[in-house]
Amino acid sequence: MQISLDKQVALVTGASSGLGAAAAKALAAAGAAVVVNYNSHAEPAERLVAEIREAGGKAIAVGADVSKEDDVERLFAATIDTYGALDILVANSGLQRDAATVDMTLADWNKVIEVNLTGQFLCARAALRQFQKQGPRSWLSRAAGKIIHMSSVHQLIPWAGHVNYAASKGGIDLLMRSIAQEVGEQRIRVNSIAPGAIRTAINEENTQGDAEKKLLELIPYGRVGEVDDVANAVVWLASDLSDYVHGTTLFIDGGMSLYPGFRNNG
Ligand code: BGC
């Protein structure tokens, strides 16, 4: 089945690399006009925009730090100025600042919470305001707007040495479900994707050589994920094919969240 998001407008945060870039590309390939948000890496974002345009798609790049309220307002204003509406938000921006809890600085705690959690709140709030303002666009989609939060298996799996990251992703779970409960009646659909180990820059070291072998012990399905494993799910969650999916987290992790340590009787 071909999924069409023709004439819909999608905003993807943190789209200059990794999961965000793949999601932006896949949404554009499905026909959506895409806003490629980046924070500090303008060049790869502009390259992605050029690539999407060469393939016949529509895209612009907009720089903004999702943890800053003014930046987020500017990002959404640029989206509406260019494309006139918003149908899909993929709140994807995220980072890691790893350390044992005893060594973790307040700055690194705050940075991760600000980008990964507050950033998702600010972007979701701006998207909801826009969805409410523009009203349903029923000729394009059954839902009056769709929000996809990028979470992680670590919204469920505790992660020693990464308490800021795990806390931010655990926060996303209840942020997403509370928003979904709040706006469901308005036919605004809100869901999360929880990727496991995906081959991206954020975990480049863990997905090569011996480190990859060790990682595979945690993945019952026996392979590291690729960005398209996640991007394909983003497109499906943004489409009417998932119209009855609301307030759910879709784990895309090759079974990482299945307590693989218990495979051999624990
Ligand atoms: C993290 C990766 C990690 C994966 C599985 C993701 O959320 O960003 O660094 O490999 O979870 O632990």
PDB file of C-alpha atoms and ligand atoms in Angstrom:
ATOM      1  CA  MET A   1       0.000   0.000   0.000  1.00  0.00           C
ATOM      2  CA  GLN A   2       1.332   3.412  -0.956  1.00  0.00           C
ATOM      3  CA  ILE A   3       1.108   6.046   1.774  1.00  0.00           C
ATOM      4  CA  SER A   4       0.429   9.552   0.520  1.00  0.00           C
ATOM      5  CA  LEU A   5       0.934  12.659   2.640  1.00  0.00           C
ATOM      6  CA  ASP A   6       0.469  14.862  -0.402  1.00  0.00           C
ATOM      7  CA  LYS A   7      -0.112  18.564   0.429  1.00  0.00           C
ATOM      8  CA  GLN A   8       0.445  17.969   4.143  1.00  0.00           C
ATOM      9  CA  VAL A   9       3.069  19.996   5.977  1.00  0.00           C
ATOM     10  CA  ALA A  10       5.522  18.289   8.325  1.00  0.00           C
ATOM     11  CA  LEU A  11       7.991  19.843  10.740  1.00  0.00           C
ATOM     12  CA  VAL A  12      10.853  17.641  11.938  1.00  0.00           C
ATOM     13  CA  THR A  13      13.084  18.929  14.707  1.00  0.00           C
ATOM     14  CA  GLY A  14      16.718  17.893  14.876  1.00  0.00           C
ATOM     15  CA  ALA A  15      16.579  16.879  11.239  1.00  0.00           C
ATOM     16  CA  SER A  16      20.135  17.657  10.138  1.00  0.00           C
ATOM     17  CA  SER A  17      21.285  14.100  10.901  1.00  0.00           C
ATOM     18  CA  GLY A  18      20.320  10.641  12.110  1.00  0.00           C
ATOM     19  CA  LEU A  19      16.718   9.724  12.769  1.00  0.00           C
ATOM     20  CA  GLY A  20      15.438  13.239  12.087  1.00  0.00           C
ATOM     21  CA  ALA A  21      17.077  13.449   8.674  1.00  0.00           C
ATOM     22  CA  ALA A  22      15.749  10.025   7.690  1.00  0.00           C
ATOM     23  CA  ALA A  23      12.252  10.949   8.895  1.00  0.00           C
ATOM     24  CA  ALA A  24      12.324  14.228   6.949  1.00  0.00           C
ATOM     25  CA  LYS A  25      13.394  12.415   3.791  1.00  0.00           C
ATOM     26  CA  ALA A  26      10.751   9.721   4.159  1.00  0.00           C
ATOM     27  CA  LEU A  27       7.970  12.242   4.844  1.00  0.00           C
ATOM     28  CA  ALA A  28       9.018  14.236   1.772  1.00  0.00           C
ATOM     29  CA  ALA A  29       9.096  11.067  -0.335  1.00  0.00           C
ATOM     30  CA  ALA A  30       5.507  10.428   0.796  1.00  0.00           C
ATOM     31  CA  GLY A  31       4.555  13.873  -0.527  1.00  0.00           C
ATOM     32  CA  ALA A  32       4.687  16.143   2.516  1.00  0.00           C
ATOM     33  CA  ALA A  33       6.314  19.568   2.413  1.00  0.00           C
ATOM     34  CA  VAL A  34       8.972  19.351   5.101  1.00  0.00           C
ATOM     35  CA  VAL A  35      10.561  21.856   7.444  1.00  0.00           C
ATOM     36  CA  VAL A  36      14.027  20.571   8.307  1.00  0.00           C
ATOM     37  CA  ASN A  37      14.921  22.062  11.664  1.00  0.00           C
ATOM     38  CA  TYR A  38      18.510  22.101  12.870  1.00  0.00           C
ATOM     39  CA  ASN A  39      20.236  23.698  15.814  1.00  0.00           C
ATOM     40  CA  SER A  40      23.887  24.252  14.972  1.00  0.00           C
ATOM     41  CA  HIS A  41      24.492  22.257  11.776  1.00  0.00           C
ATOM     42  CA  ALA A  42      23.120  24.379   8.943  1.00  0.00           C
ATOM     43  CA  GLU A  43      25.194  22.748   6.231  1.00  0.00           C
ATOM     44  CA  PRO A  44      23.867  19.165   6.420  1.00  0.00           C
ATOM     45  CA  ALA A  45      20.343  20.543   6.827  1.00  0.00           C
ATOM     46  CA  GLU A  46      20.714  22.617   3.639  1.00  0.00           C
ATOM     47  CA  ARG A  47      22.184  19.580   1.859  1.00  0.00           C
ATOM     48  CA  LEU A  48      19.178  17.496   2.889  1.00  0.00           C
ATOM     49  CA  VAL A  49      16.825  20.202   1.631  1.00  0.00           C
ATOM     50  CA  ALA A  50      18.650  20.250  -1.723  1.00  0.00           C
ATOM     51  CA  GLU A  51      18.413  16.456  -1.916  1.00  0.00           C
ATOM     52  CA  ILE A  52      14.668  16.503  -1.214  1.00  0.00           C
ATOM     53  CA  ARG A  53      14.121  19.212  -3.826  1.00  0.00           C
ATOM     54  CA  GLU A  54      16.180  17.351  -6.440  1.00  0.00           C
ATOM     55  CA  ALA A  55      13.933  14.347  -5.890  1.00  0.00           C
ATOM     56  CA  GLY A  56      10.920  16.588  -6.645  1.00  0.00           C
ATOM     57  CA  GLY A  57       9.914  17.247  -3.030  1.00  0.00           C
ATOM     58  CA  LYS A  58       9.371  20.409  -1.035  1.00  0.00           C
ATOM     59  CA  ALA A  59      11.562  21.439   1.895  1.00  0.00           C
ATOM     60  CA  ILE A  60      13.120  24.348   3.733  1.00  0.00           C
ATOM     61  CA  ALA A  61      15.735  24.417   6.492  1.00  0.00           C
ATOM     62  CA  VAL A  62      15.150  26.515   9.610  1.00  0.00           C
ATOM     63  CA  GLY A  63      17.648  26.938  12.433  1.00  0.00           C
ATOM     64  CA  ALA A  64      16.241  26.978  15.971  1.00  0.00           C
ATOM     65  CA  ASP A  65      17.147  25.655  19.413  1.00  0.00           C
ATOM     66  CA  VAL A  66      14.075  23.717  20.572  1.00  0.00           C
ATOM     67  CA  SER A  67      14.897  24.369  24.220  1.00  0.00           C
ATOM     68  CA  LYS A  68      14.409  28.142  23.714  1.00  0.00           C
ATOM     69  CA  GLU A  69      10.855  29.450  23.698  1.00  0.00           C
ATOM     70  CA  ASP A  70      11.587  32.318  21.290  1.00  0.00           C
ATOM     71  CA  ASP A  71      13.382  30.029  18.865  1.00  0.00           C
ATOM     72  CA  VAL A  72      10.454  27.610  18.845  1.00  0.00           C
ATOM     73  CA  GLU A  73       7.994  30.435  18.168  1.00  0.00           C
ATOM     74  CA  ARG A  74      10.198  31.595  15.280  1.00  0.00           C
ATOM     75  CA  LEU A  75      10.457  28.051  13.910  1.00  0.00           C
ATOM     76  CA  PHE A  76       6.693  27.605  13.814  1.00  0.00           C
ATOM     77  CA  ALA A  77       6.174  31.109  12.382  1.00  0.00           C
ATOM     78  CA  ALA A  78       8.628  30.289   9.563  1.00  0.00           C
ATOM     79  CA  THR A  79       6.720  27.072   8.877  1.00  0.00           C
ATOM     80  CA  ILE A  80       3.383  28.849   8.597  1.00  0.00           C
ATOM     81  CA  ASP A  81       4.870  31.747   6.596  1.00  0.00           C
ATOM     82  CA  THR A  82       6.242  29.304   4.039  1.00  0.00           C
ATOM     83  CA  TYR A  83       3.616  26.576   3.820  1.00  0.00           C
ATOM     84  CA  GLY A  84       0.514  28.182   5.385  1.00  0.00           C
ATOM     85  CA  ALA A  85      -0.328  25.361   7.804  1.00  0.00           C
ATOM     86  CA  LEU A  86       1.044  22.454   9.829  1.00  0.00           C
ATOM     87  CA  ASP A  87      -0.229  18.870   9.794  1.00  0.00           C
ATOM     88  CA  ILE A  88       2.573  16.792  11.314  1.00  0.00           C
ATOM     89  CA  LEU A  89       5.126  17.495  14.041  1.00  0.00           C
ATOM     90  CA  VAL A  90       7.967  15.059  14.617  1.00  0.00           C
ATOM     91  CA  ALA A  91       9.536  16.222  17.892  1.00  0.00           C
ATOM     92  CA  ASN A  92      12.837  14.476  17.416  1.00  0.00           C
ATOM     93  CA  SER A  93      15.653  16.675  18.779  1.00  0.00           C
ATOM     94  CA  GLY A  94      17.614  14.928  21.467  1.00  0.00           C
ATOM     95  CA  LEU A  95      21.097  14.543  22.867  1.00  0.00           C
ATOM     96  CA  GLN A  96      23.115  12.635  25.426  1.00  0.00           C
ATOM     97  CA  ARG A  97      25.582  13.899  28.055  1.00  0.00           C
ATOM     98  CA  ASP A  98      26.627  10.711  29.793  1.00  0.00           C
ATOM     99  CA  ALA A  99      28.235  10.362  33.221  1.00  0.00           C
ATOM    100  CA  ALA A 100      27.873   8.341  36.397  1.00  0.00           C
ATOM    101  CA  THR A 101      25.351  10.076  38.628  1.00  0.00           C
ATOM    102  CA  VAL A 102      27.989  11.010  41.216  1.00  0.00           C
ATOM    103  CA  ASP A 103      30.000  12.778  38.515  1.00  0.00           C
ATOM    104  CA  MET A 104      27.159  14.338  36.548  1.00  0.00           C
ATOM    105  CA  THR A 105      27.235  18.115  36.498  1.00  0.00           C
ATOM    106  CA  LEU A 106      24.069  20.118  36.946  1.00  0.00           C
ATOM    107  CA  ALA A 107      24.836  21.702  33.568  1.00  0.00           C
ATOM    108  CA  ASP A 108      24.732  18.286  31.861  1.00  0.00           C
ATOM    109  CA  TRP A 109      21.572  17.294  33.719  1.00  0.00           C
ATOM    110  CA  ASN A 110      19.884  20.550  32.720  1.00  0.00           C
ATOM    111  CA  LYS A 111      21.060  20.477  29.112  1.00  0.00           C
ATOM    112  CA  VAL A 112      19.579  17.032  28.463  1.00  0.00           C
ATOM    113  CA  ILE A 113      16.275  17.796  30.199  1.00  0.00           C
ATOM    114  CA  GLU A 114      15.987  21.149  28.407  1.00  0.00           C
ATOM    115  CA  VAL A 115      16.525  19.741  24.920  1.00  0.00           C
ATOM    116  CA  ASN A 116      14.959  16.284  25.232  1.00  0.00           C
ATOM    117  CA  LEU A 117      11.960  17.097  27.436  1.00  0.00           C
ATOM    118  CA  THR A 118      11.312  20.838  27.602  1.00  0.00           C
ATOM    119  CA  GLY A 119      12.023  21.043  23.864  1.00  0.00           C
ATOM    120  CA  GLN A 120       9.356  18.433  23.180  1.00  0.00           C
ATOM    121  CA  PHE A 121       6.889  20.303  25.405  1.00  0.00           C
ATOM    122  CA  LEU A 122       7.563  23.640  23.663  1.00  0.00           C
ATOM    123  CA  CYS A 123       7.222  22.121  20.185  1.00  0.00           C
ATOM    124  CA  ALA A 124       4.098  20.129  21.071  1.00  0.00           C
ATOM    125  CA  ARG A 125       2.516  23.249  22.584  1.00  0.00           C
ATOM    126  CA  ALA A 126       3.265  25.313  19.487  1.00  0.00           C
ATOM    127  CA  ALA A 127       1.906  22.543  17.232  1.00  0.00           C
ATOM    128  CA  LEU A 128      -1.300  22.212  19.289  1.00  0.00           C
ATOM    129  CA  ARG A 129      -1.857  25.970  19.149  1.00  0.00           C
ATOM    130  CA  GLN A 130      -1.452  25.897  15.374  1.00  0.00           C
ATOM    131  CA  PHE A 131      -3.721  22.841  14.959  1.00  0.00           C
ATOM    132  CA  GLN A 132      -6.429  24.551  17.025  1.00  0.00           C
ATOM    133  CA  LYS A 133      -6.054  27.803  15.128  1.00  0.00           C
ATOM    134  CA  GLN A 134      -6.242  26.307  11.648  1.00  0.00           C
ATOM    135  CA  GLY A 135      -8.954  23.725  12.472  1.00  0.00           C
ATOM    136  CA  PRO A 136      -9.324  20.335  10.790  1.00  0.00           C
ATOM    137  CA  ARG A 137      -8.044  19.954   7.227  1.00  0.00           C
ATOM    138  CA  SER A 138     -10.284  16.994   6.519  1.00  0.00           C
ATOM    139  CA  TRP A 139      -9.539  16.947   2.792  1.00  0.00           C
ATOM    140  CA  LEU A 140      -5.968  15.993   3.714  1.00  0.00           C
ATOM    141  CA  SER A 141      -6.293  13.824   6.827  1.00  0.00           C
ATOM    142  CA  ARG A 142      -8.884  12.355   9.196  1.00  0.00           C
ATOM    143  CA  ALA A 143      -6.951  13.808  12.147  1.00  0.00           C
ATOM    144  CA  ALA A 144      -6.820  17.524  12.899  1.00  0.00           C
ATOM    145  CA  GLY A 145      -3.050  17.306  13.371  1.00  0.00           C
ATOM    146  CA  LYS A 146      -0.544  14.652  14.356  1.00  0.00           C
ATOM    147  CA  ILE A 147       2.306  14.780  16.838  1.00  0.00           C
ATOM    148  CA  ILE A 148       5.023  12.131  16.989  1.00  0.00           C
ATOM    149  CA  HIS A 149       7.405  12.313  19.923  1.00  0.00           C
ATOM    150  CA  MET A 150      10.783  10.654  19.496  1.00  0.00           C
ATOM    151  CA  SER A 151      11.391   8.779  22.724  1.00  0.00           C
ATOM    152  CA  SER A 152      13.681   5.800  23.355  1.00  0.00           C
ATOM    153  CA  VAL A 153      13.649   2.295  24.812  1.00  0.00           C
ATOM    154  CA  HIS A 154      15.016   4.151  27.821  1.00  0.00           C
ATOM    155  CA  GLN A 155      11.573   5.492  28.629  1.00  0.00           C
ATOM    156  CA  LEU A 156      11.193   1.926  29.946  1.00  0.00           C
ATOM    157  CA  ILE A 157      14.673   0.448  30.427  1.00  0.00           C
ATOM    158  CA  PRO A 158      16.694   2.075  33.224  1.00  0.00           C
ATOM    159  CA  TRP A 159      20.128   3.162  32.014  1.00  0.00           C
ATOM    160  CA  ALA A 160      23.014   3.395  34.489  1.00  0.00           C
ATOM    161  CA  GLY A 161      25.390   6.191  33.594  1.00  0.00           C
ATOM    162  CA  HIS A 162      22.677   8.035  31.675  1.00  0.00           C
ATOM    163  CA  VAL A 163      20.222   9.199  34.339  1.00  0.00           C
ATOM    164  CA  ASN A 164      19.568  12.548  32.649  1.00  0.00           C
ATOM    165  CA  TYR A 165      18.755  10.864  29.340  1.00  0.00           C
ATOM    166  CA  ALA A 166      16.595   8.107  30.849  1.00  0.00           C
ATOM    167  CA  ALA A 167      14.722  10.639  33.001  1.00  0.00           C
ATOM    168  CA  SER A 168      14.062  12.822  29.936  1.00  0.00           C
ATOM    169  CA  LYS A 169      12.700   9.869  27.964  1.00  0.00           C
ATOM    170  CA  GLY A 170      10.608   8.632  30.894  1.00  0.00           C
ATOM    171  CA  GLY A 171       9.224  12.146  31.025  1.00  0.00           C
ATOM    172  CA  ILE A 172       8.312  12.036  27.349  1.00  0.00           C
ATOM    173  CA  ASP A 173       6.109   9.000  27.988  1.00  0.00           C
ATOM    174  CA  LEU A 174       3.812  10.823  30.408  1.00  0.00           C
ATOM    175  CA  LEU A 175       4.092  14.104  28.495  1.00  0.00           C
ATOM    176  CA  MET A 176       2.844  12.325  25.372  1.00  0.00           C
ATOM    177  CA  ARG A 177       0.098  10.323  27.086  1.00  0.00           C
ATOM    178  CA  SER A 178      -1.168  13.325  29.053  1.00  0.00           C
ATOM    179  CA  ILE A 179      -1.328  15.479  25.930  1.00  0.00           C
ATOM    180  CA  ALA A 180      -3.039  12.632  24.065  1.00  0.00           C
ATOM    181  CA  GLN A 181      -5.660  12.387  26.809  1.00  0.00           C
ATOM    182  CA  GLU A 182      -6.132  16.165  26.743  1.00  0.00           C
ATOM    183  CA  VAL A 183      -6.564  16.719  23.000  1.00  0.00           C
ATOM    184  CA  GLY A 184      -8.023  13.464  21.697  1.00  0.00           C
ATOM    185  CA  GLU A 185     -11.527  14.955  21.480  1.00  0.00           C
ATOM    186  CA  GLN A 186     -10.152  17.555  19.125  1.00  0.00           C
ATOM    187  CA  ARG A 187      -9.102  14.699  16.844  1.00  0.00           C
ATOM    188  CA  ILE A 188      -5.441  15.601  17.307  1.00  0.00           C
ATOM    189  CA  ARG A 189      -3.406  12.401  17.348  1.00  0.00           C
ATOM    190  CA  VAL A 190      -0.387  12.110  19.628  1.00  0.00           C
ATOM    191  CA  ASN A 191       2.005   9.162  19.817  1.00  0.00           C
ATOM    192  CA  SER A 192       5.636   8.280  20.498  1.00  0.00           C
ATOM    193  CA  ILE A 193       8.236   6.158  18.839  1.00  0.00           C
ATOM    194  CA  ALA A 194      10.775   4.445  21.098  1.00  0.00           C
ATOM    195  CA  PRO A 195      13.798   3.388  19.074  1.00  0.00           C
ATOM    196  CA  GLY A 196      16.371   0.957  20.411  1.00  0.00           C
ATOM    197  CA  ALA A 197      19.918   0.839  19.116  1.00  0.00           C
ATOM    198  CA  ILE A 198      19.891   2.462  15.687  1.00  0.00           C
ATOM    199  CA  ARG A 199      22.988   3.055  13.598  1.00  0.00           C
ATOM    200  CA  THR A 200      23.347   6.851  13.992  1.00  0.00           C
ATOM    201  CA  ALA A 201      26.055   9.256  15.109  1.00  0.00           C
ATOM    202  CA  ILE A 202      24.672   9.309  18.683  1.00  0.00           C
ATOM    203  CA  ASN A 203      25.867   5.732  19.206  1.00  0.00           C
ATOM    204  CA  GLU A 204      28.472   5.274  16.505  1.00  0.00           C
ATOM    205  CA  GLU A 205      30.979   3.799  18.980  1.00  0.00           C
ATOM    206  CA  ASN A 206      28.533   1.121  20.168  1.00  0.00           C
ATOM    207  CA  THR A 207      27.515  -0.114  16.757  1.00  0.00           C
ATOM    208  CA  GLN A 208      30.894  -1.172  15.352  1.00  0.00           C
ATOM    209  CA  GLY A 209      33.272  -4.131  15.817  1.00  0.00           C
ATOM    210  CA  ASP A 210      33.382  -5.804  19.236  1.00  0.00           C
ATOM    211  CA  ALA A 211      31.078  -3.197  20.739  1.00  0.00           C
ATOM    212  CA  GLU A 212      28.458  -4.155  18.152  1.00  0.00           C
ATOM    213  CA  LYS A 213      28.805  -7.855  19.083  1.00  0.00           C
ATOM    214  CA  LYS A 214      28.206  -6.981  22.729  1.00  0.00           C
ATOM    215  CA  LEU A 215      25.261  -4.795  21.788  1.00  0.00           C
ATOM    216  CA  LEU A 216      23.701  -7.599  19.769  1.00  0.00           C
ATOM    217  CA  GLU A 217      23.375  -9.646  22.959  1.00  0.00           C
ATOM    218  CA  LEU A 218      20.744  -7.101  23.946  1.00  0.00           C
ATOM    219  CA  ILE A 219      18.813  -7.385  20.674  1.00  0.00           C
ATOM    220  CA  PRO A 220      16.816 -10.617  20.284  1.00  0.00           C
ATOM    221  CA  TYR A 221      16.144  -9.898  16.616  1.00  0.00           C
ATOM    222  CA  GLY A 222      19.890 -10.024  16.000  1.00  0.00           C
ATOM    223  CA  ARG A 223      20.695  -6.836  14.172  1.00  0.00           C
ATOM    224  CA  VAL A 224      21.279  -3.163  14.892  1.00  0.00           C
ATOM    225  CA  GLY A 225      18.483  -0.935  13.611  1.00  0.00           C
ATOM    226  CA  GLU A 226      18.798   1.329  10.597  1.00  0.00           C
ATOM    227  CA  VAL A 227      17.351   4.834  10.400  1.00  0.00           C
ATOM    228  CA  ASP A 228      14.772   3.735   7.838  1.00  0.00           C
ATOM    229  CA  ASP A 229      13.338   1.232  10.327  1.00  0.00           C
ATOM    230  CA  VAL A 230      12.255   4.289  12.295  1.00  0.00           C
ATOM    231  CA  ALA A 231      11.537   6.633   9.371  1.00  0.00           C
ATOM    232  CA  ASN A 232       9.050   4.160   7.847  1.00  0.00           C
ATOM    233  CA  ALA A 233       7.162   4.063  11.143  1.00  0.00           C
ATOM    234  CA  VAL A 234       7.125   7.860  11.303  1.00  0.00           C
ATOM    235  CA  VAL A 235       5.422   7.986   7.904  1.00  0.00           C
ATOM    236  CA  TRP A 236       2.860   5.361   8.945  1.00  0.00           C
ATOM    237  CA  LEU A 237       2.119   7.126  12.260  1.00  0.00           C
ATOM    238  CA  ALA A 238       1.703  10.410  10.371  1.00  0.00           C
ATOM    239  CA  SER A 239      -0.748   8.856   7.908  1.00  0.00           C
ATOM    240  CA  ASP A 240      -4.417   7.918   8.109  1.00  0.00           C
ATOM    241  CA  LEU A 241      -3.438   4.241   8.068  1.00  0.00           C
ATOM    242  CA  SER A 242      -2.812   4.663  11.793  1.00  0.00           C
ATOM    243  CA  ASP A 243      -5.870   6.853  12.410  1.00  0.00           C
ATOM    244  CA  TYR A 244      -7.018   4.834  15.444  1.00  0.00           C
ATOM    245  CA  VAL A 245      -3.557   4.831  17.038  1.00  0.00           C
ATOM    246  CA  HIS A 246      -3.544   7.455  19.781  1.00  0.00           C
ATOM    247  CA  GLY A 247      -1.563   7.826  23.001  1.00  0.00           C
ATOM    248  CA  THR A 248       0.665   4.865  22.205  1.00  0.00           C
ATOM    249  CA  THR A 249       4.398   4.259  22.117  1.00  0.00           C
ATOM    250  CA  LEU A 250       5.625   2.162  19.240  1.00  0.00           C
ATOM    251  CA  PHE A 251       8.855   0.377  20.230  1.00  0.00           C
ATOM    252  CA  ILE A 252      11.179  -0.111  17.261  1.00  0.00           C
ATOM    253  CA  ASP A 253      13.991  -1.968  18.916  1.00  0.00           C
ATOM    254  CA  GLY A 254      14.404  -5.505  17.555  1.00  0.00           C
ATOM    255  CA  GLY A 255      13.077  -6.699  20.910  1.00  0.00           C
ATOM    256  CA  MET A 256      15.553  -4.820  23.114  1.00  0.00           C
ATOM    257  CA  SER A 257      12.752  -4.051  25.566  1.00  0.00           C
ATOM    258  CA  LEU A 258      11.908  -7.774  26.021  1.00  0.00           C
ATOM    259  CA  TYR A 259      14.382  -8.311  28.913  1.00  0.00           C
ATOM    260  CA  PRO A 260      16.756 -10.306  26.683  1.00  0.00           C
ATOM    261  CA  GLY A 261      18.821 -11.322  29.738  1.00  0.00           C
ATOM    262  CA  PHE A 262      16.001 -13.771  30.530  1.00  0.00           C
ATOM    263  CA  ARG A 263      16.254 -15.580  27.179  1.00  0.00           C
ATOM    264  CA  ASN A 264      18.155 -18.443  28.755  1.00  0.00           C
ATOM    265  CA  ASN A 265      16.092 -18.817  31.904  1.00  0.00           C
ATOM    266  CA  GLY A 266      17.500 -15.637  33.503  1.00  0.00           C
TER     267      GLY A 266
HETATM  268  C1  BGC B   1      20.287   5.893  22.634  1.00  0.00           C
HETATM  269  C2  BGC B   1      21.397   5.051  22.049  1.00  0.00           C
HETATM  270  C3  BGC B   1      21.344   3.644  22.634  1.00  0.00           C
HETATM  271  C4  BGC B   1      19.959   3.078  22.512  1.00  0.00           C
HETATM  272  C5  BGC B   1      19.834   1.707  23.174  1.00  0.00           C
HETATM  273  C6  BGC B   1      18.980   5.206  22.443  1.00  0.00           C
HETATM  274  O1  BGC B   1      17.949   5.970  22.960  1.00  0.00           O
HETATM  275  O2  BGC B   1      20.283   7.164  22.003  1.00  0.00           O
HETATM  276  O3  BGC B   1      22.640   5.652  22.321  1.00  0.00           O
HETATM  277  O4  BGC B   1      22.244   2.807  21.974  1.00  0.00           O
HETATM  278  O5  BGC B   1      19.027   3.945  23.101  1.00  0.00           O
HETATM  279  O6  BGC B   1      20.447   1.670  24.434  1.00  0.00           O
END
